[in-house]
mmCIF file of C-alpha atoms in Angstrom:
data_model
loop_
_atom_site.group_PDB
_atom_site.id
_atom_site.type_symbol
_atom_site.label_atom_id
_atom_site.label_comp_id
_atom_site.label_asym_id
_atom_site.label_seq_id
_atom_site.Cartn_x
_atom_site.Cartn_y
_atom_site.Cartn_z
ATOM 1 C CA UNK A 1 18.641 -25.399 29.454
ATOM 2 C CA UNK A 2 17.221 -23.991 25.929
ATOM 3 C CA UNK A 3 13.709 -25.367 26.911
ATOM 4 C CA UNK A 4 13.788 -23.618 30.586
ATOM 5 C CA UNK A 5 15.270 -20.254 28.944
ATOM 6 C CA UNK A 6 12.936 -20.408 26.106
ATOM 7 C CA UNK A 7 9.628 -20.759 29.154
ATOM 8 C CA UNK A 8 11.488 -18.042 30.748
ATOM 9 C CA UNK A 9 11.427 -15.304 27.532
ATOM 10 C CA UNK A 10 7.708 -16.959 26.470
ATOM 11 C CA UNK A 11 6.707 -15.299 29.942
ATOM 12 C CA UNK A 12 8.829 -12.405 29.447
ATOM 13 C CA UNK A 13 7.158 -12.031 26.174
ATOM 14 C CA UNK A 14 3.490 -12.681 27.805
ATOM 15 C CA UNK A 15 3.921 -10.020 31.021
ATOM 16 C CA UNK A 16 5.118 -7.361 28.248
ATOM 17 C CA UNK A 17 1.971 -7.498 26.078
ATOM 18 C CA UNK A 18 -0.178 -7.398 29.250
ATOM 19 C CA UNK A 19 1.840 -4.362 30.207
ATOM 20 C CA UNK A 20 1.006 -3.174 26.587
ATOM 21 C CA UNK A 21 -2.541 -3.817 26.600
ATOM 22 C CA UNK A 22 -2.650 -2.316 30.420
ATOM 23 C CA UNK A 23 -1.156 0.648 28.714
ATOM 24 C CA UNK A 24 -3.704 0.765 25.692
ATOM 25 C CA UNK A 25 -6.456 0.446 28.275
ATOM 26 C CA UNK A 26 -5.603 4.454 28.603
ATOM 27 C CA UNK A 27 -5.535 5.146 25.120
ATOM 28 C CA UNK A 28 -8.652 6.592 23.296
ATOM 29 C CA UNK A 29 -10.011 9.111 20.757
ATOM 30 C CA UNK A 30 -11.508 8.667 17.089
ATOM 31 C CA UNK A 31 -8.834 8.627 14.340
ATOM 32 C CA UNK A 32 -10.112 9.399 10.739
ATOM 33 C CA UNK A 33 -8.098 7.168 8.381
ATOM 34 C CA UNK A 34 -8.382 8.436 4.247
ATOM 35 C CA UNK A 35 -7.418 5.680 1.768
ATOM 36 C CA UNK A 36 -7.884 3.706 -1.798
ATOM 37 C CA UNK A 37 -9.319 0.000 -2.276
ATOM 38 C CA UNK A 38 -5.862 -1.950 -1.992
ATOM 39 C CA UNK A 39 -4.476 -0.167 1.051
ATOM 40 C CA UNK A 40 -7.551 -0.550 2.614
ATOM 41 C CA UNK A 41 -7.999 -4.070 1.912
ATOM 42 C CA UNK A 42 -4.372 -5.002 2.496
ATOM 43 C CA UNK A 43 -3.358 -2.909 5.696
ATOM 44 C CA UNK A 44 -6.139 -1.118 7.612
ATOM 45 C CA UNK A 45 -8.641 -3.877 7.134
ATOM 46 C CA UNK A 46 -6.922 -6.326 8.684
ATOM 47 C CA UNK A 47 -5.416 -4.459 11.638
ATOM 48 C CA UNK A 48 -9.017 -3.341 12.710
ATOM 49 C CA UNK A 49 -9.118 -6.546 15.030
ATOM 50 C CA UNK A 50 -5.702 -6.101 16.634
ATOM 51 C CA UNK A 51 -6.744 -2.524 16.821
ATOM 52 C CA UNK A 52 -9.711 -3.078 18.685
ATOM 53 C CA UNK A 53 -8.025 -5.865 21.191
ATOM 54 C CA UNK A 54 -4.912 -3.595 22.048
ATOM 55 C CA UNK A 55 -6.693 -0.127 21.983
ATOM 56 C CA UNK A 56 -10.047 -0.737 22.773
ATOM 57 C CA UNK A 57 -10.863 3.082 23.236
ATOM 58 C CA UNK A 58 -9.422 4.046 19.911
ATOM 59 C CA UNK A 59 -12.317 4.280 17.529
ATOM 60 C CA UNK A 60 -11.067 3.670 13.519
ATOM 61 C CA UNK A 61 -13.233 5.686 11.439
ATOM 62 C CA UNK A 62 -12.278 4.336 7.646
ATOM 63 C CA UNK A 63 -12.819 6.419 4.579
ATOM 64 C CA UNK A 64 -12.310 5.116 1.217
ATOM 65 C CA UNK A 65 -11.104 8.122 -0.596
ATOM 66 C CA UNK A 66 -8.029 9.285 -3.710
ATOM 67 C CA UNK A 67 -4.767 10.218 -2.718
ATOM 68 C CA UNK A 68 -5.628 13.915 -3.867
ATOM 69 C CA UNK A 69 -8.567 14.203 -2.045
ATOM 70 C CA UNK A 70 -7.454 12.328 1.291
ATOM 71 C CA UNK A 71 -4.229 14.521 1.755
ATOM 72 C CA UNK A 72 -6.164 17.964 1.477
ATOM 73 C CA UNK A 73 -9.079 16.601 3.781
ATOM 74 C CA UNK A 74 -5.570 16.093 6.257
ATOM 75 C CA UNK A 75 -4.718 19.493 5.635
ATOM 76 C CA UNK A 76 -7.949 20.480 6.353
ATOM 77 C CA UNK A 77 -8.214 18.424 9.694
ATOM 78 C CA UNK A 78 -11.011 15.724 8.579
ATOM 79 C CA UNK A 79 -8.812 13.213 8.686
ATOM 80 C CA UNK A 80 -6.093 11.821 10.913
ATOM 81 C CA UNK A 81 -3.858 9.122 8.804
ATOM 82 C CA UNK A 82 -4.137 8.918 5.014
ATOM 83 C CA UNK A 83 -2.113 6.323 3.023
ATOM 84 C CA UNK A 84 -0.538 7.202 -0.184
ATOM 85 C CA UNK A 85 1.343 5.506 -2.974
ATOM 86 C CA UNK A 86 4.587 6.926 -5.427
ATOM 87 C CA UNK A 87 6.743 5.222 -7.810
ATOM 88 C CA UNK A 88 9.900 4.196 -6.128
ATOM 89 C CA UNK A 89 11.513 6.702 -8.040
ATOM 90 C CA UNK A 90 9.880 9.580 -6.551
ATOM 91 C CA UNK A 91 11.103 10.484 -3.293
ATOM 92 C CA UNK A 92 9.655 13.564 -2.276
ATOM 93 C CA UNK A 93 9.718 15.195 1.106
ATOM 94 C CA UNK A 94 6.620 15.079 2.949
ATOM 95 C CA UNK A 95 5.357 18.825 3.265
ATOM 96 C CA UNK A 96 6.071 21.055 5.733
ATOM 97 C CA UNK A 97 3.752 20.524 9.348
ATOM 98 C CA UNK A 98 3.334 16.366 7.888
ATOM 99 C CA UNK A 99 5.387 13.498 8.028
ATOM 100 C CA UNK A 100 5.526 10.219 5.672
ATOM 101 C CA UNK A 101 5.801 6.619 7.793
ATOM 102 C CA UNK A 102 6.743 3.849 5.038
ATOM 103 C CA UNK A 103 4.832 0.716 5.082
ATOM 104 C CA UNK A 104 6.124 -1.289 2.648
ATOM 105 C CA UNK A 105 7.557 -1.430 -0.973
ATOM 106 C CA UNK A 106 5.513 -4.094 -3.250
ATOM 107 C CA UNK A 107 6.704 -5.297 -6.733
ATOM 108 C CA UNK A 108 5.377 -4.162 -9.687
ATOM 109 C CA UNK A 109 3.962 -6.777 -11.626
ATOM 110 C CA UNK A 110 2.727 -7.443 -15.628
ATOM 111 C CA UNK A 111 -0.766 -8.440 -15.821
ATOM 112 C CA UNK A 112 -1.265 -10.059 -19.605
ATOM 113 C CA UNK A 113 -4.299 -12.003 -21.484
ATOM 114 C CA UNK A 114 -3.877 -15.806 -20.313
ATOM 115 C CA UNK A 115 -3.728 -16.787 -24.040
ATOM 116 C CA UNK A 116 -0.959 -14.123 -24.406
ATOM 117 C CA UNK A 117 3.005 -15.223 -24.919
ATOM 118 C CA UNK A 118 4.325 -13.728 -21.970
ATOM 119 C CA UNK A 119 7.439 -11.522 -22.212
ATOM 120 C CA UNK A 120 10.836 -12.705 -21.256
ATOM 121 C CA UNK A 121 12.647 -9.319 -20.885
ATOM 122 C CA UNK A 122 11.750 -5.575 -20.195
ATOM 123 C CA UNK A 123 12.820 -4.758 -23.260
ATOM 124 C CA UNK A 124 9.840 -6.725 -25.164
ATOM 125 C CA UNK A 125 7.229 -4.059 -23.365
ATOM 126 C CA UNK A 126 8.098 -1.488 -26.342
ATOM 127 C CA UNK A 127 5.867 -3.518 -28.616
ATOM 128 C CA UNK A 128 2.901 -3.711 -26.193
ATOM 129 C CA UNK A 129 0.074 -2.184 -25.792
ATOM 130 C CA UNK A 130 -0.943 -1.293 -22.147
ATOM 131 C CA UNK A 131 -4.119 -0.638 -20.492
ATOM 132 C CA UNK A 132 -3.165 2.920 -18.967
ATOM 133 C CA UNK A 133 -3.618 4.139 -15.661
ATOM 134 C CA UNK A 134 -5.172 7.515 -14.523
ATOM 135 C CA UNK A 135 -2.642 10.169 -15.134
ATOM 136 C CA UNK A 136 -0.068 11.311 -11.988
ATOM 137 C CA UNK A 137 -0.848 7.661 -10.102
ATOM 138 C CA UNK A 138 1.958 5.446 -9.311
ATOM 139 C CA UNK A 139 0.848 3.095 -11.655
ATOM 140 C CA UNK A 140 0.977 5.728 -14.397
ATOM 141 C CA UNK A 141 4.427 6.972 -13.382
ATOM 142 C CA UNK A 142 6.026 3.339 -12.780
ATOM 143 C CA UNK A 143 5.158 2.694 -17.114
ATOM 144 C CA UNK A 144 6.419 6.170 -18.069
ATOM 145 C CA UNK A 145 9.995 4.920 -16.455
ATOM 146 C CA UNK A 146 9.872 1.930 -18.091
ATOM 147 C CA UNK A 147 9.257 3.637 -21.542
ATOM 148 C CA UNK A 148 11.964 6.101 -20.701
ATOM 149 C CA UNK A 149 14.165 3.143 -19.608
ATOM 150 C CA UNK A 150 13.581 1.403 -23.105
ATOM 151 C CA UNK A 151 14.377 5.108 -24.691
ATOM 152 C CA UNK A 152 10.681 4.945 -26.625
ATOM 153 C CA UNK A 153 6.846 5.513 -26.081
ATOM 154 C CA UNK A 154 5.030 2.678 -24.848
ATOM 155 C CA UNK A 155 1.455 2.874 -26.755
ATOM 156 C CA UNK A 156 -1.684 2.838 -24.554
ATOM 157 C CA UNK A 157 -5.316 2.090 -24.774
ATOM 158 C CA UNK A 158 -8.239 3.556 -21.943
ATOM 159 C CA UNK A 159 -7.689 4.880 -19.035
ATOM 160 C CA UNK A 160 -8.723 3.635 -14.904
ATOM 161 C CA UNK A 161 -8.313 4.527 -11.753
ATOM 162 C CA UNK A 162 -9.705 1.363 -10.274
ATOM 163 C CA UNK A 163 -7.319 -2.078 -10.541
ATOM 164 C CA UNK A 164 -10.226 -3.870 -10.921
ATOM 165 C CA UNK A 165 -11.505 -2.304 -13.774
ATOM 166 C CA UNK A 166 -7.745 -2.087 -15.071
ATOM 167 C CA UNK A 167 -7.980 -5.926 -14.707
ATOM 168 C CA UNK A 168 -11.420 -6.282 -16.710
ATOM 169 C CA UNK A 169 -10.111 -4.582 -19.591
ATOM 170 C CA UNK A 170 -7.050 -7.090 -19.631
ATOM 171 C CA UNK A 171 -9.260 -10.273 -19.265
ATOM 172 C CA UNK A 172 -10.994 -8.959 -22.284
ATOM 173 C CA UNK A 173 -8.153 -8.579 -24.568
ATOM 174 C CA UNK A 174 -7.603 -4.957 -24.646
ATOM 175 C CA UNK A 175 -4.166 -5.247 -23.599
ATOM 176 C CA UNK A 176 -1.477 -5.799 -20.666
ATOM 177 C CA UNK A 177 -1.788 -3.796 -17.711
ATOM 178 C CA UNK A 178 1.423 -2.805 -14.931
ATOM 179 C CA UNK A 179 -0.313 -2.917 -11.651
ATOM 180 C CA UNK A 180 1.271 -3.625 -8.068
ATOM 181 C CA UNK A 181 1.265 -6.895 -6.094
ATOM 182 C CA UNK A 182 -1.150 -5.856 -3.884
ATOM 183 C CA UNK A 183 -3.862 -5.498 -6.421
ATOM 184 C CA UNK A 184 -3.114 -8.994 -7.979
ATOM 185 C CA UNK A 185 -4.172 -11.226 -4.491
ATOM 186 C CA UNK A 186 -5.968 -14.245 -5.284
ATOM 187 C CA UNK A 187 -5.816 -13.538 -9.298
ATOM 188 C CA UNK A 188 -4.017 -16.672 -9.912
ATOM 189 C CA UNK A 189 -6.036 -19.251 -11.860
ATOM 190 C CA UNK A 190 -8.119 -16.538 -12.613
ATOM 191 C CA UNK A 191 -9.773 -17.254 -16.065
ATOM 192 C CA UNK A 192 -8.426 -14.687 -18.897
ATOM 193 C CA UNK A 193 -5.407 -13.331 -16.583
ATOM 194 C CA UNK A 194 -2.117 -14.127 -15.894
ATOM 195 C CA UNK A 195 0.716 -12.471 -13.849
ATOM 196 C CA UNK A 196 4.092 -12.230 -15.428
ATOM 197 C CA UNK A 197 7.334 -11.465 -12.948
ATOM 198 C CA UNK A 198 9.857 -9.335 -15.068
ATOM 199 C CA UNK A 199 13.007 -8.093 -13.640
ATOM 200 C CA UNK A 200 13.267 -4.327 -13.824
ATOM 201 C CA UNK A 201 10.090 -3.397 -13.212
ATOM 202 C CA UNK A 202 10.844 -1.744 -9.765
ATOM 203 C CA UNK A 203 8.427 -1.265 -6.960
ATOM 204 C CA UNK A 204 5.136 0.403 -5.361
ATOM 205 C CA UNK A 205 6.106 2.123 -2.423
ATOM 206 C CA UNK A 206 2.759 2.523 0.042
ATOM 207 C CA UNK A 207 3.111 4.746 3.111
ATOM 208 C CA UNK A 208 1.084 6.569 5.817
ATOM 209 C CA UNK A 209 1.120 10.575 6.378
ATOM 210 C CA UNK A 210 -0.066 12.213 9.228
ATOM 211 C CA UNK A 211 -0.154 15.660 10.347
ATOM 212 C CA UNK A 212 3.317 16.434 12.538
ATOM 213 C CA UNK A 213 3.238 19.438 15.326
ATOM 214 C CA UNK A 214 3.676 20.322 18.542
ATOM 215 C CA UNK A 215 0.344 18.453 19.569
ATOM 216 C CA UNK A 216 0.020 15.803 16.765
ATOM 217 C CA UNK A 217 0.311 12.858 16.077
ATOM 218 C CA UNK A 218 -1.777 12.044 19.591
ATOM 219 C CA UNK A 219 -1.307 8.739 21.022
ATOM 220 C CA UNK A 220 -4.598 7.219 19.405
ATOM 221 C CA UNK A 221 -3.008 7.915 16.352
ATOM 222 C CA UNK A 222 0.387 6.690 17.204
ATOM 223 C CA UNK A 223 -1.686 3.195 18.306
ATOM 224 C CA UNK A 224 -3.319 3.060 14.929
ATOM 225 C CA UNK A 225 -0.261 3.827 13.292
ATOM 226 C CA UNK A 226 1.919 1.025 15.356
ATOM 227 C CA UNK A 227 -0.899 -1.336 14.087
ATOM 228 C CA UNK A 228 -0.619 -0.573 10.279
ATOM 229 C CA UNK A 229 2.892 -1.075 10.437
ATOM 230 C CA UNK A 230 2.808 -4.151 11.555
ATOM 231 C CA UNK A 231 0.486 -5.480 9.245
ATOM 232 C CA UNK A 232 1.994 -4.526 6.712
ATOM 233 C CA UNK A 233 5.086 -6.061 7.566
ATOM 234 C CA UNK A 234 3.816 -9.402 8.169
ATOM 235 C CA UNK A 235 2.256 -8.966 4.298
ATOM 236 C CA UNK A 236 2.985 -11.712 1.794
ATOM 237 C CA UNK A 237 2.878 -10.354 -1.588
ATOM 238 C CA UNK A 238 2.052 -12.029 -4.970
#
């Protein structure tokens, strides 16, 4: 009885995605999508193929850009979709005529010199010094909590926008860095780098905004959109 019910929701299951793609099949129009290296490699990467099989007619037209720059280029009407980042603290409303979509919130994650002790509490940051991040990113704001958490000033060397370079600067001994687990796929075993899991670090929250009237989003952005989010879901993070 399980095995014949089981057939019968498989086919149920098979008839509604042809429905779906039937649908898509009427869906079309270039979307503009605006955002940095790890979004793009994590999410909108990867949902290009499922893109292209559901909503063949929807043409993704990617654009690696900052968070500053993509969301006044969506203001402006160049593009369609950015992604953005914020501290998990920061909750602010999307601005008026826009909307925020959450994708997912990621760890936060201590990137230290392989020959480095690693911590074993929050509390043994204070005496670090950190490789800092480009002032007003997530990144940035995520260490200033933790140094108001631990009620001092954490000390900090440099300063990148780019994880990778962020990363560089570790593996050469210039000190730890706090970077998301999206930026740390395939680093383990990495030579000169190792990731350290501390409680109390919080998270990374990554999510989409799009313009919101009477007209927008269209449907070829609501099919990107659908896409992203499920991509993201299915994400397995470091």
């Amino acid at each position: 009885m399980l095995a014949e019910a089981a057939e019968r929701i498989e086919a149920e299951l098979v008839e509604a995605r042809q429905a779906i793609v039937a649908l898509g099949d009427g869906v079309s129009g270039r979307v503009a999508i605006g955002a940095f290296q790890t979004a793009i490699r994590a999410v909108i990467a990867p949902a290009l193929a499922p893109l292209a099989e559901r909503y063949p007619g929807v043409q993704p037209d990617v654009r690696e850009a900052e968070p500053a720059e993509a969301v006044r280029k969506l203001r402006a009407g160049d593009l369609d979709l950015v992604v953005l980042e914020r501290d998990s603290e920061m909750n602010n409303p999307a601005p008026k005529g826009s909307r925020d979509v959450m994708l997912l919130d990621e760890p936060w994650r201590l990137v230290i010199p392989t020959l480095m002790a690693p911590p074993e509490h929050i509390g043994d940051l204070a005496r670090l010094t950190f490789v800092a991040s480009e002032a007003g990113t997530a990144a940035d704001r995520a260490l200033q909590r933790v140094a108001r958490s631990l009620g001092t000033t954490i000390a900090t060397v440099h300063s990148t926008y780019d994880f990778d370079t962020t990363l560089a600067l570790v593996a050469a001994g210039q000190g730890v860095a706090l970077l998301p687990a999206l930026a740390l796929d395939g680093i383990a075993g990495n030579d000169g780098l190792r990731v350290v899991r501390l409680p109390g670090l919080g998270e990374r929250q990554l999510f989409v905004r799009h313009r919101a009237t009477r007209h927008e989003p269209g449907p070829a952005v609501r099919a990107v959109l659908e896409i992203m989010i499920e991509v993201a879901s299915r994400l397995q993070l470091a």
